[in-house]
Amino acid sequence: MKQSGPIISKHGVDKSGFKNLAAAYWNLRPAELYEEAIRRDEGHVAANGPFVVKTGVHTGRSAKDKFIVRDATTENTVWWDNNKSMTSEAFDLLHADMLKHAEGKELFIQDLFGGADQTHRLPTRIYTEYAWHSLFIQNLLIEPTAAELKDFDPKFTIIDLPSFVADPAKYGVRTSTVIACNFAKRIVLIANTSYAGEIKKSVFSMLNYDMPAKRVMPMHCSANVGPKGDTAIFFGLSGTGKTTLSAVADRTLIGDDEHGWSENGVFNFEGGCYAKMIKLSAEAEPEIYAVTKRFGTVLENVVMDPVTRELDLDSAALAENSRGAYPLSFIPNASETGRAPQPKNVIMLTADAFGVLPPVAKLTPSQAMYHFLSGYTAKVAGTEKGVTEPEATFSTCFGGPFMSRHPTDYGNLLRDLIAENKVDCWLVNTGWTGGAYGTGSRMPIKATRALLAAALDGSLANVEFRVDPNFGFQVPVSVPGVDTKILNPRDTWADKAAYDAQAQKLVKMFIDNFQKFTDKVDPDVRAAAPGTKAAAE
C-alpha cells in the first residue's frame, strides 16, 4: 500500500480495520488536495481560486436515512422518538462490507479535533473516498499541531464512501443511502451520498451524545465575545438572523454554528464555517462573499460559467442549498483560539411571522429552558408550496434533527448553567410587527441591533419592565434609541381584538407543542408556559 502525506500517524489504517488499500493519503494540505481532486475529475477551480463541486442527487442531508445502533449503551440514553434504530448485527455487517468495498481503493485520511476546548475535544479520524471531502472536513474541523499529529490516537472514526450502495433488505435500512452511528464503537458509516455536510453533522451528533454526560452543553448556535470578555450565545433556526447578528465589527466571532459550554467557558466545535451561498451579495454579507474568491474554499452546487469560471451565486439551477466551506481564519475578526469565557448573555432568536411577540423579552432560567425546548420560529406564506399563512415551526433545542439524547437532558443542563453563571437570557423577535406577515412589516433591523447592543452591554437589564400578559416574560417599557411603541406589539396593531386573537392562537400552539415534554420537566418549567398564571407573575 502506498502511503503519503506531510505527517502519517503511528496509529495506522489497520486501527480502523482497513486492509489492502491501494493508497492512503494522510493529512494532505489544501494544494495537494486540489491536485488530487482535479486528477480524479471531482470538480473545477473557479475564478479567484475556490474549488467548485457538484454533489449529485443529494444536495442536503438525508435525515430519514440516519440510524443509531440500539444496544446496551444507547437503549436508555438515546431519544428514540426522534432517532431511527439499527441493530448491532446490521451495523457490523454494513461495516464489514464497507471495509471490503474499500479494498484496492485510494483513501484520504484527516486527523482532526472536534472541539477547541482541550479538556473536552474529540480526536477524530475521517476516511474519505473523495479528495474534496478531505479538504471540506479539514476546513470545518480543528487542525492539530504537527506534534499532536505524530501521536494522534483517534477516539472517533468516520468512514465516508459515496460509491458504496447499501442494500436496504440486507442492512434493514430505508434506501441505498445510509448514515449509521454506533456510539458504543464510536464509528459513523456514510454510504451513497456525496453531500459533505453529512460528515460535519456526524461529528456534531457524536459530540451531542458525549458531552452531556461530562456536564458540557452541546449547542447548535453562534457565539461571539466583546472586548471585555463578555461572551454571548445566539440560538436560532434558519432565517432568524443568527449569523448576521453574531457577526459584528466590535465583537470577536467564536463560531457560527456549533459550540460547547463547559466549566472552562464557551468553545467552538469547529474550525470553519459552512455557509449558504444562494443569493449571497457583497453588500449584504461582505465577509462571507469574500471567501468565494479565496483559494481553499469549497463551493458545493454553486453554478459556474464553464468558460470564464465566474460564479453565479444567484442561480439555484443545481440546488437551493448551495454551500461554501472555509476555515474560520478567512473571516476578519474571528477568534484564533475558538474559546471564550463563561457567557454573560444567551440570546434566543425567533422570526415570529404572527406579529405577536415583542422585539425583546427577558427570560428566567425556567422560561429559557421552556423556550429552548420549544425552539420556535415561523415560516411565512409563499416560502413553501401550500403555505398560505404564517406557519409555526418548533425545532426542539434549536436543532432537533441532531439531538441524540432526550431534549430535557439538554434543557436541564442549560437551565443549570444559566443559573450557576448568572447569565441574562433574552428572547429576540426578528420577525413581524404591526400585524402578521402580509399585513405588518418586518422588525426594523436598526431596532433589533439597538436592543441587542443594550442587552450585551448590560444596560437593558436595568430598564423598567412590564410582564407580558400572554407569555409571562418581562418586556422593557422603554429603551433609549428605540421607538417605545414597538416594544408593545399590541400597540402596533390597528385592530387590537385581532392582536388578542392572534396572541391566543400562538399561545395555544406553544402549549400543544410542549405536551410531549410536560411529564419530563420540573414544575417550575411547566409553570413557565405561556398562558399560565405563574408565567405571568
JSON list of N, CA and C in Angstrom, two decimals, residues 304-373:
[
{"chain": "A", "resi": 304, "resn": "MET", "atom": "N", "xyz": [-21.29, 27.74, -12.07]},
{"chain": "A", "resi": 304, "resn": "MET", "atom": "CA", "xyz": [-20.08, 28.37, -12.57]},
{"chain": "A", "resi": 304, "resn": "MET", "atom": "C", "xyz": [-20.09, 28.38, -14.10]},
{"chain": "A", "resi": 305, "resn": "ASP", "atom": "N", "xyz": [-19.72, 29.51, -14.69]},
{"chain": "A", "resi": 305, "resn": "ASP", "atom": "CA", "xyz": [-19.61, 29.58, -16.15]},
{"chain": "A", "resi": 305, "resn": "ASP", "atom": "C", "xyz": [-18.45, 28.69, -16.58]},
{"chain": "A", "resi": 306, "resn": "PRO", "atom": "N", "xyz": [-18.67, 27.73, -17.48]},
{"chain": "A", "resi": 306, "resn": "PRO", "atom": "CA", "xyz": [-17.61, 26.79, -17.84]},
{"chain": "A", "resi": 306, "resn": "PRO", "atom": "C", "xyz": [-16.45, 27.43, -18.60]},
{"chain": "A", "resi": 307, "resn": "VAL", "atom": "N", "xyz": [-16.68, 28.60, -19.18]},
{"chain": "A", "resi": 307, "resn": "VAL", "atom": "CA", "xyz": [-15.63, 29.27, -19.95]},
{"chain": "A", "resi": 307, "resn": "VAL", "atom": "C", "xyz": [-14.86, 30.27, -19.08]},
{"chain": "A", "resi": 308, "resn": "THR", "atom": "N", "xyz": [-15.58, 31.20, -18.47]},
{"chain": "A", "resi": 308, "resn": "THR", "atom": "CA", "xyz": [-14.91, 32.25, -17.68]},
{"chain": "A", "resi": 308, "resn": "THR", "atom": "C", "xyz": [-14.58, 31.81, -16.26]},
{"chain": "A", "resi": 309, "resn": "ARG", "atom": "N", "xyz": [-15.23, 30.75, -15.81]},
{"chain": "A", "resi": 309, "resn": "ARG", "atom": "CA", "xyz": [-15.11, 30.23, -14.45]},
{"chain": "A", "resi": 309, "resn": "ARG", "atom": "C", "xyz": [-15.63, 31.23, -13.40]},
{"chain": "A", "resi": 310, "resn": "GLU", "atom": "N", "xyz": [-16.44, 32.18, -13.83]},
{"chain": "A", "resi": 310, "resn": "GLU", "atom": "CA", "xyz": [-17.06, 33.11, -12.90]},
{"chain": "A", "resi": 310, "resn": "GLU", "atom": "C", "xyz": [-18.28, 32.43, -12.25]},
{"chain": "A", "resi": 311, "resn": "LEU", "atom": "N", "xyz": [-18.56, 32.80, -11.00]},
{"chain": "A", "resi": 311, "resn": "LEU", "atom": "CA", "xyz": [-19.65, 32.19, -10.25]},
{"chain": "A", "resi": 311, "resn": "LEU", "atom": "C", "xyz": [-20.96, 32.95, -10.45]},
{"chain": "A", "resi": 312, "resn": "ASP", "atom": "N", "xyz": [-22.06, 32.22, -10.43]},
{"chain": "A", "resi": 312, "resn": "ASP", "atom": "CA", "xyz": [-23.40, 32.81, -10.43]},
{"chain": "A", "resi": 312, "resn": "ASP", "atom": "C", "xyz": [-24.07, 32.41, -9.12]},
{"chain": "A", "resi": 313, "resn": "LEU", "atom": "N", "xyz": [-23.88, 33.22, -8.10]},
{"chain": "A", "resi": 313, "resn": "LEU", "atom": "CA", "xyz": [-24.38, 32.88, -6.76]},
{"chain": "A", "resi": 313, "resn": "LEU", "atom": "C", "xyz": [-25.90, 33.00, -6.67]},
{"chain": "A", "resi": 314, "resn": "ASP", "atom": "N", "xyz": [-26.52, 33.68, -7.63]},
{"chain": "A", "resi": 314, "resn": "ASP", "atom": "CA", "xyz": [-27.98, 33.84, -7.60]},
{"chain": "A", "resi": 314, "resn": "ASP", "atom": "C", "xyz": [-28.72, 32.65, -8.18]},
{"chain": "A", "resi": 315, "resn": "SER", "atom": "N", "xyz": [-28.01, 31.80, -8.91]},
{"chain": "A", "resi": 315, "resn": "SER", "atom": "CA", "xyz": [-28.67, 30.68, -9.58]},
{"chain": "A", "resi": 315, "resn": "SER", "atom": "C", "xyz": [-28.88, 29.50, -8.64]},
{"chain": "A", "resi": 316, "resn": "ALA", "atom": "N", "xyz": [-30.11, 28.96, -8.67]},
{"chain": "A", "resi": 316, "resn": "ALA", "atom": "CA", "xyz": [-30.43, 27.75, -7.91]},
{"chain": "A", "resi": 316, "resn": "ALA", "atom": "C", "xyz": [-30.58, 26.56, -8.86]},
{"chain": "A", "resi": 317, "resn": "ALA", "atom": "N", "xyz": [-29.94, 26.64, -10.03]},
{"chain": "A", "resi": 317, "resn": "ALA", "atom": "CA", "xyz": [-30.09, 25.59, -11.04]},
{"chain": "A", "resi": 317, "resn": "ALA", "atom": "C", "xyz": [-29.61, 24.23, -10.53]},
{"chain": "A", "resi": 318, "resn": "LEU", "atom": "N", "xyz": [-28.60, 24.22, -9.68]},
{"chain": "A", "resi": 318, "resn": "LEU", "atom": "CA", "xyz": [-28.09, 22.96, -9.14]},
{"chain": "A", "resi": 318, "resn": "LEU", "atom": "C", "xyz": [-28.70, 22.63, -7.79]},
{"chain": "A", "resi": 319, "resn": "ALA", "atom": "N", "xyz": [-28.96, 23.66, -6.99]},
{"chain": "A", "resi": 319, "resn": "ALA", "atom": "CA", "xyz": [-29.56, 23.43, -5.66]},
{"chain": "A", "resi": 319, "resn": "ALA", "atom": "C", "xyz": [-29.90, 24.77, -5.02]},
{"chain": "A", "resi": 320, "resn": "GLU", "atom": "N", "xyz": [-30.99, 24.80, -4.28]},
{"chain": "A", "resi": 320, "resn": "GLU", "atom": "CA", "xyz": [-31.30, 25.96, -3.47]},
{"chain": "A", "resi": 320, "resn": "GLU", "atom": "C", "xyz": [-30.34, 26.04, -2.29]},
{"chain": "A", "resi": 321, "resn": "ASN", "atom": "N", "xyz": [-29.84, 24.87, -1.90]},
{"chain": "A", "resi": 321, "resn": "ASN", "atom": "CA", "xyz": [-28.97, 24.75, -0.73]},
{"chain": "A", "resi": 321, "resn": "ASN", "atom": "C", "xyz": [-27.50, 24.76, -1.14]},
{"chain": "A", "resi": 322, "resn": "SER", "atom": "N", "xyz": [-27.10, 25.69, -2.02]},
{"chain": "A", "resi": 322, "resn": "SER", "atom": "CA", "xyz": [-25.67, 25.79, -2.37]},
{"chain": "A", "resi": 322, "resn": "SER", "atom": "C", "xyz": [-24.90, 26.27, -1.14]},
{"chain": "A", "resi": 323, "resn": "ARG", "atom": "N", "xyz": [-23.71, 25.72, -0.97]},
{"chain": "A", "resi": 323, "resn": "ARG", "atom": "CA", "xyz": [-22.97, 25.96, 0.27]},
{"chain": "A", "resi": 323, "resn": "ARG", "atom": "C", "xyz": [-21.50, 26.24, 0.01]},
{"chain": "A", "resi": 324, "resn": "GLY", "atom": "N", "xyz": [-20.86, 26.90, 0.99]},
{"chain": "A", "resi": 324, "resn": "GLY", "atom": "CA", "xyz": [-19.43, 27.12, 0.96]},
{"chain": "A", "resi": 324, "resn": "GLY", "atom": "C", "xyz": [-18.80, 26.68, 2.27]},
{"chain": "A", "resi": 325, "resn": "ALA", "atom": "N", "xyz": [-17.67, 25.96, 2.19]},
{"chain": "A", "resi": 325, "resn": "ALA", "atom": "CA", "xyz": [-16.95, 25.51, 3.38]},
{"chain": "A", "resi": 325, "resn": "ALA", "atom": "C", "xyz": [-15.57, 26.15, 3.38]},
{"chain": "A", "resi": 326, "resn": "TYR", "atom": "N", "xyz": [-15.23, 26.83, 4.47]},
{"chain": "A", "resi": 326, "resn": "TYR", "atom": "CA", "xyz": [-13.97, 27.56, 4.51]},
{"chain": "A", "resi": 326, "resn": "TYR", "atom": "C", "xyz": [-13.49, 27.68, 5.96]},
{"chain": "A", "resi": 327, "resn": "PRO", "atom": "N", "xyz": [-12.17, 27.86, 6.15]},
{"chain": "A", "resi": 327, "resn": "PRO", "atom": "CA", "xyz": [-11.64, 28.00, 7.51]},
{"chain": "A", "resi": 327, "resn": "PRO", "atom": "C", "xyz": [-12.15, 29.28, 8.16]},
{"chain": "A", "resi": 328, "resn": "LEU", "atom": "N", "xyz": [-12.32, 29.24, 9.48]},
{"chain": "A", "resi": 328, "resn": "LEU", "atom": "CA", "xyz": [-12.76, 30.42, 10.22]},
{"chain": "A", "resi": 328, "resn": "LEU", "atom": "C", "xyz": [-11.77, 31.57, 10.06]},
{"chain": "A", "resi": 329, "resn": "SER", "atom": "N", "xyz": [-10.51, 31.23, 9.81]},
{"chain": "A", "resi": 329, "resn": "SER", "atom": "CA", "xyz": [-9.48, 32.27, 9.65]},
{"chain": "A", "resi": 329, "resn": "SER", "atom": "C", "xyz": [-9.72, 33.14, 8.42]},
{"chain": "A", "resi": 330, "resn": "PHE", "atom": "N", "xyz": [-10.59, 32.70, 7.50]},
{"chain": "A", "resi": 330, "resn": "PHE", "atom": "CA", "xyz": [-10.92, 33.50, 6.32]},
{"chain": "A", "resi": 330, "resn": "PHE", "atom": "C", "xyz": [-11.82, 34.68, 6.68]},
{"chain": "A", "resi": 331, "resn": "ILE", "atom": "N", "xyz": [-12.41, 34.66, 7.88]},
{"chain": "A", "resi": 331, "resn": "ILE", "atom": "CA", "xyz": [-13.34, 35.71, 8.30]},
{"chain": "A", "resi": 331, "resn": "ILE", "atom": "C", "xyz": [-12.61, 36.72, 9.18]},
{"chain": "A", "resi": 332, "resn": "PRO", "atom": "N", "xyz": [-12.63, 37.99, 8.82]},
{"chain": "A", "resi": 332, "resn": "PRO", "atom": "CA", "xyz": [-12.00, 39.01, 9.67]},
{"chain": "A", "resi": 332, "resn": "PRO", "atom": "C", "xyz": [-12.62, 39.01, 11.06]},
{"chain": "A", "resi": 333, "resn": "ASN", "atom": "N", "xyz": [-11.82, 39.32, 12.05]},
{"chain": "A", "resi": 333, "resn": "ASN", "atom": "CA", "xyz": [-12.30, 39.44, 13.43]},
{"chain": "A", "resi": 333, "resn": "ASN", "atom": "C", "xyz": [-12.81, 38.12, 14.01]},
{"chain": "A", "resi": 334, "resn": "ALA", "atom": "N", "xyz": [-12.31, 37.00, 13.48]},
{"chain": "A", "resi": 334, "resn": "ALA", "atom": "CA", "xyz": [-12.66, 35.70, 14.04]},
{"chain": "A", "resi": 334, "resn": "ALA", "atom": "C", "xyz": [-11.65, 35.30, 15.12]},
{"chain": "A", "resi": 335, "resn": "SER", "atom": "N", "xyz": [-12.12, 34.57, 16.10]},
{"chain": "A", "resi": 335, "resn": "SER", "atom": "CA", "xyz": [-11.26, 34.12, 17.20]},
{"chain": "A", "resi": 335, "resn": "SER", "atom": "C", "xyz": [-10.18, 33.18, 16.70]},
{"chain": "A", "resi": 336, "resn": "GLU", "atom": "N", "xyz": [-8.96, 33.37, 17.17]},
{"chain": "A", "resi": 336, "resn": "GLU", "atom": "CA", "xyz": [-7.86, 32.48, 16.80]},
{"chain": "A", "resi": 336, "resn": "GLU", "atom": "C", "xyz": [-7.87, 31.20, 17.61]},
{"chain": "A", "resi": 337, "resn": "THR", "atom": "N", "xyz": [-8.49, 31.23, 18.79]},
{"chain": "A", "resi": 337, "resn": "THR", "atom": "CA", "xyz": [-8.50, 30.06, 19.68]},
{"chain": "A", "resi": 337, "resn": "THR", "atom": "C", "xyz": [-9.79, 29.26, 19.62]},
{"chain": "A", "resi": 338, "resn": "GLY", "atom": "N", "xyz": [-10.90, 29.91, 19.22]},
{"chain": "A", "resi": 338, "resn": "GLY", "atom": "CA", "xyz": [-12.20, 29.25, 19.26]},
{"chain": "A", "resi": 338, "resn": "GLY", "atom": "C", "xyz": [-12.74, 29.09, 20.66]},
{"chain": "A", "resi": 339, "resn": "ARG", "atom": "N", "xyz": [-12.17, 29.85, 21.61]},
{"chain": "A", "resi": 339, "resn": "ARG", "atom": "CA", "xyz": [-12.60, 29.74, 23.01]},
{"chain": "A", "resi": 339, "resn": "ARG", "atom": "C", "xyz": [-12.89, 31.12, 23.58]},
{"chain": "A", "resi": 340, "resn": "ALA", "atom": "N", "xyz": [-13.78, 31.17, 24.58]},
{"chain": "A", "resi": 340, "resn": "ALA", "atom": "CA", "xyz": [-14.15, 32.42, 25.22]},
{"chain": "A", "resi": 340, "resn": "ALA", "atom": "C", "xyz": [-14.60, 32.14, 26.65]},
{"chain": "A", "resi": 341, "resn": "PRO", "atom": "N", "xyz": [-14.63, 33.17, 27.50]},
{"chain": "A", "resi": 341, "resn": "PRO", "atom": "CA", "xyz": [-15.05, 32.96, 28.90]},
{"chain": "A", "resi": 341, "resn": "PRO", "atom": "C", "xyz": [-16.51, 32.55, 29.03]},
{"chain": "A", "resi": 342, "resn": "GLN", "atom": "N", "xyz": [-16.91, 32.32, 30.28]},
{"chain": "A", "resi": 342, "resn": "GLN", "atom": "CA", "xyz": [-18.31, 31.99, 30.56]},
{"chain": "A", "resi": 342, "resn": "GLN", "atom": "C", "xyz": [-19.22, 33.09, 30.01]},
{"chain": "A", "resi": 343, "resn": "PRO", "atom": "N", "xyz": [-20.36, 32.72, 29.43]},
{"chain": "A", "resi": 343, "resn": "PRO", "atom": "CA", "xyz": [-21.22, 33.73, 28.80]},
{"chain": "A", "resi": 343, "resn": "PRO", "atom": "C", "xyz": [-21.89, 34.65, 29.81]},
{"chain": "A", "resi": 344, "resn": "LYS", "atom": "N", "xyz": [-22.14, 35.87, 29.34]},
{"chain": "A", "resi": 344, "resn": "LYS", "atom": "CA", "xyz": [-22.91, 36.85, 30.12]},
{"chain": "A", "resi": 344, "resn": "LYS", "atom": "C", "xyz": [-24.36, 36.89, 29.64]},
{"chain": "A", "resi": 345, "resn": "ASN", "atom": "N", "xyz": [-24.56, 36.54, 28.35]},
{"chain": "A", "resi": 345, "resn": "ASN", "atom": "CA", "xyz": [-25.90, 36.62, 27.77]},
{"chain": "A", "resi": 345, "resn": "ASN", "atom": "C", "xyz": [-26.18, 35.42, 26.87]},
{"chain": "A", "resi": 346, "resn": "VAL", "atom": "N", "xyz": [-27.41, 34.94, 26.92]},
{"chain": "A", "resi": 346, "resn": "VAL", "atom": "CA", "xyz": [-27.92, 33.94, 25.98]},
{"chain": "A", "resi": 346, "resn": "VAL", "atom": "C", "xyz": [-29.07, 34.58, 25.22]},
{"chain": "A", "resi": 347, "resn": "ILE", "atom": "N", "xyz": [-28.96, 34.57, 23.89]},
{"chain": "A", "resi": 347, "resn": "ILE", "atom": "CA", "xyz": [-29.97, 35.17, 23.02]},
{"chain": "A", "resi": 347, "resn": "ILE", "atom": "C", "xyz": [-30.69, 34.04, 22.28]},
{"chain": "A", "resi": 348, "resn": "MET", "atom": "N", "xyz": [-32.01, 34.00, 22.38]},
{"chain": "A", "resi": 348, "resn": "MET", "atom": "CA", "xyz": [-32.80, 33.05, 21.60]},
{"chain": "A", "resi": 348, "resn": "MET", "atom": "C", "xyz": [-33.57, 33.83, 20.54]},
{"chain": "A", "resi": 349, "resn": "LEU", "atom": "N", "xyz": [-33.23, 33.58, 19.29]},
{"chain": "A", "resi": 349, "resn": "LEU", "atom": "CA", "xyz": [-33.80, 34.33, 18.18]},
{"chain": "A", "resi": 349, "resn": "LEU", "atom": "C", "xyz": [-35.00, 33.60, 17.59]},
{"chain": "A", "resi": 350, "resn": "THR", "atom": "N", "xyz": [-36.03, 34.36, 17.26]},
{"chain": "A", "resi": 350, "resn": "THR", "atom": "CA", "xyz": [-37.18, 33.80, 16.58]},
{"chain": "A", "resi": 350, "resn": "THR", "atom": "C", "xyz": [-37.67, 34.82, 15.55]},
{"chain": "A", "resi": 351, "resn": "ALA", "atom": "N", "xyz": [-38.16, 34.34, 14.44]},
{"chain": "A", "resi": 351, "resn": "ALA", "atom": "CA", "xyz": [-38.79, 35.21, 13.44]},
{"chain": "A", "resi": 351, "resn": "ALA", "atom": "C", "xyz": [-40.28, 34.94, 13.49]},
{"chain": "A", "resi": 352, "resn": "ASP", "atom": "N", "xyz": [-40.98, 35.67, 14.36]},
{"chain": "A", "resi": 352, "resn": "ASP", "atom": "CA", "xyz": [-42.41, 35.44, 14.58]},
{"chain": "A", "resi": 352, "resn": "ASP", "atom": "C", "xyz": [-43.23, 36.10, 13.48]},
{"chain": "A", "resi": 353, "resn": "ALA", "atom": "N", "xyz": [-43.68, 35.30, 12.54]},
{"chain": "A", "resi": 353, "resn": "ALA", "atom": "CA", "xyz": [-44.47, 35.82, 11.42]},
{"chain": "A", "resi": 353, "resn": "ALA", "atom": "C", "xyz": [-45.92, 36.12, 11.82]},
{"chain": "A", "resi": 354, "resn": "PHE", "atom": "N", "xyz": [-46.32, 35.77, 13.05]},
{"chain": "A", "resi": 354, "resn": "PHE", "atom": "CA", "xyz": [-47.66, 36.09, 13.52]},
{"chain": "A", "resi": 354, "resn": "PHE", "atom": "C", "xyz": [-47.75, 37.53, 14.04]},
{"chain": "A", "resi": 355, "resn": "GLY", "atom": "N", "xyz": [-46.59, 38.17, 14.25]},
{"chain": "A", "resi": 355, "resn": "GLY", "atom": "CA", "xyz": [-46.57, 39.55, 14.70]},
{"chain": "A", "resi": 355, "resn": "GLY", "atom": "C", "xyz": [-47.01, 39.73, 16.14]},
{"chain": "A", "resi": 356, "resn": "VAL", "atom": "N", "xyz": [-46.83, 38.68, 16.96]},
{"chain": "A", "resi": 356, "resn": "VAL", "atom": "CA", "xyz": [-47.33, 38.68, 18.33]},
{"chain": "A", "resi": 356, "resn": "VAL", "atom": "C", "xyz": [-46.24, 38.99, 19.35]},
{"chain": "A", "resi": 357, "resn": "LEU", "atom": "N", "xyz": [-45.06, 38.43, 19.15]},
{"chain": "A", "resi": 357, "resn": "LEU", "atom": "CA", "xyz": [-44.00, 38.55, 20.16]},
{"chain": "A", "resi": 357, "resn": "LEU", "atom": "C", "xyz": [-43.35, 39.92, 20.12]},
{"chain": "A", "resi": 358, "resn": "PRO", "atom": "N", "xyz": [-42.92, 40.42, 21.29]},
{"chain": "A", "resi": 358, "resn": "PRO", "atom": "CA", "xyz": [-42.22, 41.71, 21.34]},
{"chain": "A", "resi": 358, "resn": "PRO", "atom": "C", "xyz": [-40.82, 41.57, 20.73]},
{"chain": "A", "resi": 359, "resn": "PRO", "atom": "N", "xyz": [-40.16, 42.68, 20.41]},
{"chain": "A", "resi": 359, "resn": "PRO", "atom": "CA", "xyz": [-38.83, 42.59, 19.82]},
{"chain": "A", "resi": 359, "resn": "PRO", "atom": "C", "xyz": [-37.78, 42.03, 20.77]},
{"chain": "A", "resi": 360, "resn": "VAL", "atom": "N", "xyz": [-38.01, 42.16, 22.07]},
{"chain": "A", "resi": 360, "resn": "VAL", "atom": "CA", "xyz": [-37.10, 41.57, 23.04]},
{"chain": "A", "resi": 360, "resn": "VAL", "atom": "C", "xyz": [-37.87, 41.29, 24.33]},
{"chain": "A", "resi": 361, "resn": "ALA", "atom": "N", "xyz": [-37.50, 40.21, 25.00]},
{"chain": "A", "resi": 361, "resn": "ALA", "atom": "CA", "xyz": [-38.09, 39.87, 26.30]},
{"chain": "A", "resi": 361, "resn": "ALA", "atom": "C", "xyz": [-37.02, 39.22, 27.16]},
{"chain": "A", "resi": 362, "resn": "LYS", "atom": "N", "xyz": [-37.08, 39.47, 28.46]},
{"chain": "A", "resi": 362, "resn": "LYS", "atom": "CA", "xyz": [-36.13, 38.89, 29.40]},
{"chain": "A", "resi": 362, "resn": "LYS", "atom": "C", "xyz": [-36.72, 37.60, 29.98]},
{"chain": "A", "resi": 363, "resn": "LEU", "atom": "N", "xyz": [-35.91, 36.53, 30.01]},
{"chain": "A", "resi": 363, "resn": "LEU", "atom": "CA", "xyz": [-36.37, 35.22, 30.44]},
{"chain": "A", "resi": 363, "resn": "LEU", "atom": "C", "xyz": [-35.70, 34.80, 31.75]},
{"chain": "A", "resi": 364, "resn": "THR", "atom": "N", "xyz": [-36.47, 34.16, 32.61]},
{"chain": "A", "resi": 364, "resn": "THR", "atom": "CA", "xyz": [-35.89, 33.50, 33.77]},
{"chain": "A", "resi": 364, "resn": "THR", "atom": "C", "xyz": [-35.21, 32.21, 33.30]},
{"chain": "A", "resi": 365, "resn": "PRO", "atom": "N", "xyz": [-34.38, 31.56, 34.13]},
{"chain": "A", "resi": 365, "resn": "PRO", "atom": "CA", "xyz": [-33.79, 30.28, 33.72]},
{"chain": "A", "resi": 365, "resn": "PRO", "atom": "C", "xyz": [-34.83, 29.24, 33.33]},
{"chain": "A", "resi": 366, "resn": "SER", "atom": "N", "xyz": [-35.96, 29.19, 34.04]},
{"chain": "A", "resi": 366, "resn": "SER", "atom": "CA", "xyz": [-37.00, 28.22, 33.70]},
{"chain": "A", "resi": 366, "resn": "SER", "atom": "C", "xyz": [-37.69, 28.57, 32.39]},
{"chain": "A", "resi": 367, "resn": "GLN", "atom": "N", "xyz": [-37.93, 29.86, 32.17]},
{"chain": "A", "resi": 367, "resn": "GLN", "atom": "CA", "xyz": [-38.51, 30.29, 30.90]},
{"chain": "A", "resi": 367, "resn": "GLN", "atom": "C", "xyz": [-37.54, 30.03, 29.75]},
{"chain": "A", "resi": 368, "resn": "ALA", "atom": "N", "xyz": [-36.25, 30.22, 30.02]},
{"chain": "A", "resi": 368, "resn": "ALA", "atom": "CA", "xyz": [-35.24, 29.94, 28.99]},
{"chain": "A", "resi": 368, "resn": "ALA", "atom": "C", "xyz": [-35.27, 28.46, 28.60]},
{"chain": "A", "resi": 369, "resn": "MET", "atom": "N", "xyz": [-35.41, 27.58, 29.58]},
{"chain": "A", "resi": 369, "resn": "MET", "atom": "CA", "xyz": [-35.49, 26.16, 29.28]},
{"chain": "A", "resi": 369, "resn": "MET", "atom": "C", "xyz": [-36.75, 25.87, 28.47]},
{"chain": "A", "resi": 370, "resn": "TYR", "atom": "N", "xyz": [-37.86, 26.51, 28.86]},
{"chain": "A", "resi": 370, "resn": "TYR", "atom": "CA", "xyz": [-39.13, 26.30, 28.13]},
{"chain": "A", "resi": 370, "resn": "TYR", "atom": "C", "xyz": [-38.97, 26.69, 26.66]},
{"chain": "A", "resi": 371, "resn": "HIS", "atom": "N", "xyz": [-38.42, 27.86, 26.41]},
{"chain": "A", "resi": 371, "resn": "HIS", "atom": "CA", "xyz": [-38.30, 28.34, 25.03]},
{"chain": "A", "resi": 371, "resn": "HIS", "atom": "C", "xyz": [-37.20, 27.61, 24.28]},
{"chain": "A", "resi": 372, "resn": "PHE", "atom": "N", "xyz": [-36.20, 27.13, 24.99]},
{"chain": "A", "resi": 372, "resn": "PHE", "atom": "CA", "xyz": [-35.16, 26.32, 24.35]},
{"chain": "A", "resi": 372, "resn": "PHE", "atom": "C", "xyz": [-35.74, 24.98, 23.90]},
{"chain": "A", "resi": 373, "resn": "LEU", "atom": "N", "xyz": [-36.53, 24.35, 24.74]},
{"chain": "A", "resi": 373, "resn": "LEU", "atom": "CA", "xyz": [-37.17, 23.10, 24.36]},
{"chain": "A", "resi": 373, "resn": "LEU", "atom": "C", "xyz": [-38.19, 23.31, 23.24]}
]
